[in-house]
Coordinates of N, CA and C in Angstrom, one line a residue:
M2 N 16.6 -22.2 -3.9 CA 14.4 -21.3 -3.7 C 14.9 -19.7 -3.8
A3 N 14.4 -18.9 -4.8 CA 14.2 -17.1 -4.9 C 14.5 -16.7 -3.2
N4 N 15.2 -15.8 -3.4 CA 15.3 -14.8 -2.5 C 15.4 -13.3 -3.2
A5 N 14.4 -12.7 -2.0 CA 14.3 -11.2 -1.7 C 15.3 -10.6 -1.9
K6 N 17.0 -11.0 -1.4 CA 17.5 -9.5 -1.6 C 18.3 -9.9 -2.8
L7 N 18.2 -10.8 -3.1 CA 19.1 -10.7 -5.0 C 17.8 -9.3 -5.8
L8 N 16.7 -9.5 -5.1 CA 15.8 -8.9 -6.3 C 15.9 -7.4 -5.9
Q9 N 16.2 -6.9 -4.7 CA 15.8 -5.3 -4.0 C 17.2 -4.7 -4.7
P10 N 17.9 -4.9 -4.6 CA 19.1 -4.2 -6.0 C 18.6 -3.1 -6.9
F11 N 17.7 -4.3 -8.0 CA 17.4 -4.0 -8.7 C 16.1 -2.9 -9.0
I12 N 15.6 -3.6 -8.4 CA 14.3 -2.6 -8.4 C 14.6 -1.9 -7.8
L13 N 15.8 -0.4 -6.4 CA 15.9 -0.3 -5.7 C 16.8 0.6 -7.0
R14 N 18.1 0.1 -8.0 CA 18.6 0.7 -9.0 C 17.6 1.6 -10.2
W15 N 16.5 0.8 -10.7 CA 15.7 1.3 -11.2 C 14.4 2.5 -10.6
E16 N 14.5 2.7 -9.7 CA 13.3 3.4 -9.0 C 14.1 5.0 -8.7
G17 N 14.7 5.1 -8.0 CA 15.3 6.4 -7.9 C 15.1 7.2 -6.5
G18 N 14.7 8.6 -6.3 CA 14.4 9.1 -5.5 C 13.1 9.4 -5.3
F19 N 12.8 10.4 -4.5 CA 11.6 11.4 -5.2 C 11.3 11.7 -6.3
V20 N 9.7 11.8 -6.7 CA 9.5 12.3 -7.3 C 7.6 12.5 -7.7
N21 N 6.8 13.4 -8.4 CA 6.1 13.8 -8.0 C 5.3 14.2 -9.3
D22 N 5.5 13.3 -9.8 CA 5.0 13.7 -11.4 C 3.8 13.8 -12.0
P23 N 2.0 14.8 -12.0 CA 2.1 15.2 -12.5 C 0.7 14.3 -14.0
L24 N 2.2 13.9 -14.0 CA 1.4 12.7 -15.2 C 1.2 10.6 -15.1
D25 N 2.0 10.7 -13.7 CA 2.3 9.1 -13.1 C 1.0 9.3 -12.3
R26 N 0.0 8.6 -12.9 CA -0.9 8.1 -12.4 C -0.3 7.1 -10.9
G27 N 0.6 7.4 -9.5 CA 1.1 6.9 -8.6 C 0.6 7.7 -7.8
G28 N 0.9 8.6 -8.5 CA 1.0 10.0 -7.7 C 2.6 10.6 -6.9
A29 N 2.6 10.7 -5.7 CA 4.0 11.0 -5.1 C 4.7 10.0 -5.0
T30 N 5.7 9.9 -5.4 CA 6.2 8.3 -4.9 C 7.6 8.6 -4.3
N31 N 8.1 7.7 -4.1 CA 10.3 7.6 -3.4 C 10.7 5.9 -3.5
K32 N 11.1 6.0 -4.2 CA 12.5 4.9 -4.1 C 10.7 3.4 -4.9
G33 N 9.7 4.4 -5.3 CA 8.9 3.5 -6.3 C 7.5 3.0 -5.2
I34 N 8.0 3.7 -4.4 CA 6.6 3.2 -2.8 C 5.6 4.9 -3.3
T35 N 4.7 4.3 -3.9 CA 3.5 5.4 -4.3 C 2.9 5.6 -2.8
I36 N 2.4 7.0 -3.3 CA 1.8 7.1 -1.6 C 0.5 6.3 -1.1
G37 N -0.3 5.4 -1.7 CA -1.7 5.1 -2.3 C -0.6 3.9 -1.1
T38 N 0.3 3.3 -1.5 CA 0.5 2.4 -1.1 C 1.2 2.3 0.1
F39 N 2.4 3.7 0.2 CA 2.3 4.1 1.7 C 1.3 4.2 2.6
R40 N 0.3 4.7 2.4 CA -0.8 4.8 3.5 C -1.1 3.6 4.4
Q41 N -1.5 2.9 3.5 CA -1.8 1.5 3.2 C -1.2 0.6 4.2
F42 N 0.0 1.2 3.7 CA 0.6 0.5 5.1 C 1.2 1.2 6.8
Y43 N 1.7 2.5 6.4 CA 1.7 2.9 7.5 C 0.3 4.5 8.1
G44 N -1.1 4.0 7.9 CA -1.9 5.0 8.0 C -2.4 5.9 6.7
K45 N -3.6 5.9 6.8 CA -4.1 6.9 5.5 C -3.7 7.5 5.7
D46 N -3.3 8.4 7.0 CA -2.6 10.0 7.1 C -1.3 9.5 7.6
A47 N -0.8 8.8 7.0 CA 0.5 9.5 6.3 C 1.0 9.9 5.0
T48 N 1.5 11.2 5.3 CA 1.9 12.3 4.5 C 3.7 12.2 3.3
V49 N 2.9 13.2 2.0 CA 4.5 12.5 1.8 C 5.3 13.2 2.2
E50 N 4.8 13.8 2.8 CA 6.7 14.3 3.3 C 7.2 13.4 4.8
Q51 N 6.3 12.3 5.3 CA 6.7 11.0 5.3 C 7.0 9.6 4.8
L52 N 6.7 9.7 2.6 CA 7.5 9.6 2.3 C 8.6 9.4 2.0
K53 N 9.1 10.9 1.8 CA 9.7 11.5 1.3 C 11.0 11.0 2.3
N54 N 11.0 10.2 3.5 CA 11.8 9.8 4.5 C 11.4 8.6 4.5
I55 N 11.1 8.3 3.4 CA 10.9 5.8 4.1 C 12.7 6.1 4.2
T56 N 12.3 4.8 5.4 CA 13.2 4.5 5.7 C 13.5 3.5 4.5
D57 N 14.5 2.3 5.1 CA 15.1 1.0 4.3 C 14.2 0.5 4.4
E58 N 14.2 0.6 5.9 CA 13.5 -0.8 7.3 C 12.1 -0.3 6.6
Q59 N 11.0 0.5 6.6 CA 10.3 0.8 5.4 C 9.8 0.4 4.6
W60 N 10.9 0.7 3.4 CA 11.2 0.9 2.2 C 10.6 -1.7 1.7
L61 N 12.0 -1.5 3.2 CA 11.4 -3.9 3.6 C 11.0 -4.5 2.8
H62 N 9.4 -3.2 4.6 CA 8.4 -4.5 4.5 C 8.1 -4.6 3.9
I63 N 7.5 -3.1 3.0 CA 6.5 -2.9 1.8 C 7.0 -4.2 0.7
F64 N 7.7 -3.9 0.1 CA 8.7 -5.0 -1.0 C 8.1 -5.5 -0.3
K65 N 8.7 -6.7 0.6 CA 8.7 -8.0 1.9 C 7.2 -8.2 1.2
S66 N 6.8 -7.5 1.9 CA 4.5 -7.4 2.6 C 3.6 -6.9 1.0
G67 N 3.8 -6.4 0.2 CA 3.5 -6.5 -0.5 C 3.3 -7.3 -2.1
Y68 N 5.1 -7.4 -2.0 CA 4.6 -7.6 -3.4 C 5.9 -9.0 -3.4
W69 N 6.9 -9.2 -2.6 CA 7.2 -10.3 -2.7 C 5.9 -11.1 -2.6
N70 N 5.9 -11.0 -0.7 CA 4.6 -12.7 0.2 C 3.5 -13.4 -1.1
P71 N 2.5 -12.0 -1.4 CA 1.4 -12.2 -2.3 C 2.2 -13.9 -3.7
W72 N 3.9 -13.7 -3.6 CA 3.1 -13.9 -4.7 C 4.7 -15.6 -4.3
K73 N 4.0 -15.8 -2.4 CA 4.7 -16.5 -2.3 C 6.6 -16.9 -3.0
A74 N 6.9 -16.4 -3.6 CA 8.1 -15.9 -4.5 C 9.2 -16.8 -3.7
D75 N 9.0 -16.9 -1.8 CA 10.6 -17.5 -1.3 C 10.2 -19.3 -1.3
E76 N 8.9 -19.4 -3.0 CA 9.1 -20.4 -2.9 C 8.9 -20.5 -4.3
I77 N 9.9 -20.0 -4.8 CA 9.5 -20.1 -6.8 C 11.3 -20.4 -6.5
V78 N 11.6 -21.5 -7.7 CA 12.5 -22.2 -7.2 C 13.4 -21.5 -8.4
N79 N 13.6 -20.6 -9.0 CA 14.2 -20.2 -10.3 C 14.4 -18.6 -9.8
Q80 N 15.0 -18.0 -9.9 CA 15.5 -17.1 -8.8 C 15.2 -16.1 -10.7
S81 N 15.5 -16.0 -12.5 CA 14.7 -15.1 -12.8 C 13.3 -15.2 -12.6
I82 N 12.8 -16.4 -12.5 CA 11.3 -16.2 -12.1 C 10.5 -15.4 -11.8
A83 N 11.4 -15.8 -9.9 CA 11.0 -14.5 -9.5 C 11.1 -13.2 -9.0
N84 N 12.2 -13.2 -10.1 CA 12.3 -12.3 -9.9 C 10.8 -10.8 -11.7
I85 N 10.5 -11.6 -12.2 CA 10.5 -11.0 -13.0 C 8.3 -11.0 -12.9
V86 N 8.4 -12.0 -11.8 CA 7.2 -11.8 -11.5 C 6.4 -10.8 -10.0
V87 N 7.7 -10.3 -9.8 CA 7.7 -9.7 -8.4 C 7.5 -8.0 -8.6
D88 N 8.9 -8.5 -9.5 CA 8.5 -6.8 -10.6 C 8.0 -6.5 -11.2
W89 N 7.3 -7.1 -12.5 CA 5.2 -6.5 -12.5 C 4.8 -7.2 -11.3
A90 N 4.3 -7.6 -10.5 CA 3.7 -6.6 -8.9 C 4.1 -5.3 -8.4
W91 N 5.6 -4.6 -8.7 CA 6.0 -4.1 -8.1 C 5.2 -2.9 -9.1
A92 N 4.8 -2.9 -10.3 CA 4.8 -2.4 -11.6 C 3.8 -2.0 -12.2
S93 N 2.3 -2.9 -11.4 CA 1.4 -2.6 -11.3 C 0.7 -3.4 -10.5
G94 N 0.7 -4.1 -9.6 CA -0.3 -4.5 -8.4 C 0.6 -5.7 -8.2
P95 N 0.5 -6.5 -7.3 CA 1.0 -7.4 -7.3 C -1.1 -9.2 -8.1
G96 N -2.0 -8.5 -7.4 CA -3.4 -8.7 -8.2 C -3.2 -8.8 -9.5
T97 N -2.5 -7.9 -10.7 CA -2.5 -7.7 -12.0 C -1.5 -8.7 -12.7
S98 N -0.8 -8.3 -11.6 CA 0.7 -9.4 -12.3 C -0.3 -10.8 -11.7
I99 N -0.3 -12.0 -11.3 CA -0.6 -12.7 -10.6 C -1.7 -13.2 -11.6
K100 N -2.4 -12.6 -12.3 CA -3.7 -12.6 -12.9 C -3.3 -12.6 -14.0
Q101 N -2.3 -12.5 -14.4 CA -1.1 -12.6 -16.0 C -0.1 -13.8 -16.3
V102 N -0.2 -13.2 -14.7 CA 1.4 -15.1 -15.0 C 0.5 -16.5 -14.9
Q103 N -1.2 -16.1 -13.9 CA -2.1 -17.3 -14.6 C -2.4 -17.4 -15.1
G104 N -2.6 -16.6 -16.8 CA -3.2 -16.8 -18.0 C -1.8 -17.4 -18.6
V105 N -1.0 -17.5 -18.4 CA 0.2 -17.3 -19.2 C 0.8 -19.0 -18.5
L106 N 0.4 -19.7 -17.6 CA 0.2 -21.0 -16.7 C -0.7 -21.5 -17.6
G107 N -1.8 -20.9 -17.6 CA -3.1 -21.9 -17.6 C -3.2 -22.2 -16.8
V108 N -3.6 -21.8 -15.9 CA -4.1 -22.3 -14.9 C -5.1 -21.0 -14.2
A109 N -6.1 -21.5 -13.4 CA -7.6 -20.2 -12.8 C -7.3 -19.3 -12.9
A110 N -7.1 -18.7 -12.9 CA -6.5 -16.7 -12.2 C -7.6 -16.5 -11.6
D111 N -7.5 -16.4 -10.3 CA -7.9 -16.5 -9.1 C -6.9 -15.0 -8.0
C112 N -5.8 -14.4 -8.7 CA -4.9 -13.6 -7.5 C -4.4 -14.1 -6.8
I113 N -4.7 -15.3 -6.4 CA -4.0 -16.6 -5.6 C -3.1 -16.8 -5.7
V114 N -1.9 -17.0 -4.9 CA -1.1 -18.0 -5.6 C -1.4 -18.5 -5.0
G115 N -1.9 -20.1 -5.4 CA -2.1 -21.3 -4.4 C -1.7 -21.9 -4.7
P116 N -0.6 -23.8 -4.7 CA -0.3 -24.6 -4.7 C 0.0 -24.9 -6.2
K117 N -1.2 -24.3 -6.6 CA -1.7 -25.4 -8.2 C -0.6 -24.4 -8.4
T118 N -0.6 -22.9 -8.6 CA 0.3 -21.9 -8.6 C 1.7 -22.0 -9.2
L119 N 1.8 -22.7 -8.0 CA 3.8 -22.7 -7.8 C 3.9 -23.7 -8.2
A120 N 3.2 -25.4 -8.9 CA 3.3 -25.9 -9.3 C 4.3 -26.1 -10.5
A121 N 2.7 -25.2 -11.9 CA 2.8 -25.0 -12.5 C 4.8 -23.8 -12.5
I122 N 4.1 -23.0 -12.1 CA 5.6 -22.3 -12.4 C 7.0 -23.1 -12.7
N123 N 7.0 -23.7 -11.1 CA 7.6 -24.4 -10.8 C 8.8 -25.5 -11.0
S124 N 7.2 -26.6 -12.4 CA 7.4 -27.5 -12.9 C 7.3 -26.9 -14.7
A125 N 7.3 -25.8 -14.9 CA 7.9 -25.8 -16.2 C 9.3 -25.8 -16.6
D126 N 9.7 -25.0 -18.3 CA 11.2 -25.3 -18.9 C 10.6 -23.5 -18.9
Q127 N 12.0 -22.9 -17.6 CA 12.0 -22.0 -16.7 C 12.7 -21.5 -18.0
R128 N 13.3 -21.4 -18.6 CA 13.8 -20.0 -20.2 C 12.1 -20.1 -20.9
T129 N 11.8 -21.1 -21.5 CA 9.8 -21.0 -21.7 C 9.6 -20.0 -21.1
L130 N 8.8 -20.2 -20.1 CA 8.5 -20.1 -19.1 C 8.5 -18.3 -19.5
F131 N 10.2 -18.4 -18.3 CA 10.7 -16.5 -19.1 C 9.8 -15.7 -19.4
A132 N 10.5 -16.0 -21.0 CA 10.3 -15.5 -22.2 C 8.6 -14.9 -21.9
D133 N 8.1 -16.6 -21.9 CA 6.7 -16.1 -22.5 C 5.6 -14.7 -20.8
I134 N 6.4 -15.1 -19.6 CA 6.0 -14.1 -18.6 C 6.3 -12.9 -19.4
H135 N 7.8 -12.9 -19.5 CA 8.5 -11.0 -20.1 C 7.4 -11.4 -21.8
A136 N 6.8 -12.1 -22.6 CA 5.8 -10.5 -23.5 C 4.7 -10.7 -23.2
A137 N 4.2 -11.8 -22.0 CA 3.0 -11.0 -21.7 C 3.2 -9.7 -20.8
R138 N 4.0 -9.5 -20.7 CA 3.7 -7.7 -19.8 C 4.6 -6.7 -20.7
L139 N 4.8 -7.3 -21.4 CA 5.5 -6.2 -22.5 C 3.7 -6.0 -23.5
K140 N 2.9 -6.9 -24.0 CA 1.6 -7.1 -24.3 C 1.1 -5.7 -23.5
F141 N 1.1 -6.5 -22.2 CA 0.4 -5.9 -20.8 C 0.5 -3.8 -21.3
V142 N 1.6 -4.0 -20.7 CA 2.0 -2.3 -21.0 C 1.9 -1.8 -21.6
E143 N 2.0 -2.7 -23.3 CA 1.3 -1.5 -24.5 C 0.1 -1.8 -24.0
N144 N 0.1 -1.9 -23.7 CA -2.4 -1.2 -24.1 C -2.6 -0.9 -22.7
I145 N -2.2 -0.7 -22.2 CA -1.8 0.5 -21.4 C -2.0 2.2 -21.8
V146 N -0.6 1.2 -22.9 CA -0.2 3.1 -23.5 C -1.0 3.7 -24.7
R147 N -1.6 2.1 -25.4 CA -2.5 1.9 -25.7 C -4.4 3.1 -25.2
R148 N -4.0 2.2 -24.2 CA -5.4 3.3 -24.0 C -6.5 4.4 -23.6
D149 N -4.3 4.9 -23.3 CA -3.6 6.1 -23.1 C -2.3 7.1 -22.8
P150 N -2.6 7.1 -24.2 CA -1.6 8.2 -24.9 C -0.2 8.0 -23.7
T151 N -0.8 8.9 -21.7 CA 0.1 9.9 -21.5 C 0.5 8.8 -21.4
Q152 N 0.5 8.1 -21.5 CA 1.7 7.3 -20.7 C 2.3 6.1 -21.4
A153 N 2.6 6.7 -21.8 CA 3.6 6.3 -22.4 C 4.7 6.9 -22.7
R154 N 5.9 7.4 -22.3 CA 6.8 8.6 -21.4 C 7.1 7.4 -20.1
F155 N 6.3 6.4 -19.7 CA 6.6 6.0 -19.1 C 6.9 4.4 -19.9
L156 N 6.6 4.4 -21.4 CA 7.1 2.8 -21.7 C 8.1 2.3 -21.4
N157 N 9.4 3.1 -22.3 CA 11.0 3.0 -22.4 C 11.2 2.3 -21.2
C158 N 10.8 3.1 -20.1 CA 11.0 2.5 -18.4 C 10.3 1.1 -18.5
L159 N 10.0 0.9 -18.6 CA 8.4 -0.4 -18.2 C 9.1 -1.9 -19.2
L160 N 9.9 -1.2 -20.5 CA 10.0 -2.5 -21.9 C 11.4 -2.4 -21.3
Y161 N 12.5 -1.6 -20.5 CA 13.7 -1.6 -20.6 C 14.3 -1.9 -19.4
T162 N 12.8 -1.9 -18.2 CA 14.7 -2.4 -17.1 C 13.1 -3.8 -16.1
S163 N 12.8 -4.8 -17.4 CA 12.1 -6.1 -16.6 C 12.7 -6.5 -16.7
P164 N 13.6 -7.6 -15.0 CA 14.3 -8.2 -15.4 C 15.1 -8.7 -16.5
S165 N 16.0 -9.3 -16.1 CA 16.7 -10.4 -16.9 C 17.1 -11.5 -17.1
P166 N 16.9 -12.7 -17.6 CA 17.5 -13.9 -17.1 C 19.2 -13.7 -16.8
R167 N 19.5 -12.7 -16.7 CA 21.3 -11.8 -16.6 C 21.2 -11.7 -14.9
D168 N 19.8 -11.1 -14.3 CA 19.4 -10.7 -13.3 C 19.2 -12.0 -11.9
G169 N 18.8 -13.0 -12.6 CA 19.3 -14.1 -12.0 C 19.6 -15.1 -12.2
L170 N 19.0 -16.1 -12.1 CA 20.2 -18.1 -12.2 C 19.4 -18.6 -13.0
L171 N 18.6 -18.1 -13.9 CA 18.6 -19.4 -15.4 C 19.7 -19.1 -16.5

């Protein structure tokens, strides 16, 4: 079964520290946690200063509760598959990633990971599924940039930092 602790260093390696890029739709962000996400977990009055000082425990709580657990990734057999679907959730939100991957799997796209979605993930040919999810994610990101060219500055980061089978056990 997949393990969140194996994906955590990958995400943190790419996220870096605090930024507040005016072109980033997420606004103020630290270690990949946007101010909006931080407030969902720590209250609507949480400040940018508090986000700047996010603890490792707070980060892990948000990562597990907000991204890993909605995917029920502990129940995904293959680490590489868990890595790519959770990383997609990290970049685009869990509902979006779940719905997109459900489309790849050919199961009902209801944004909820249940027994059918998990069975489809775990019973698929893992290399083919990884490639199909990766292709769908690239297409998704390219469509964002096509609709809003200001987001092109983030394209390389999203395209080249997606987990690969080297980062898991595929």
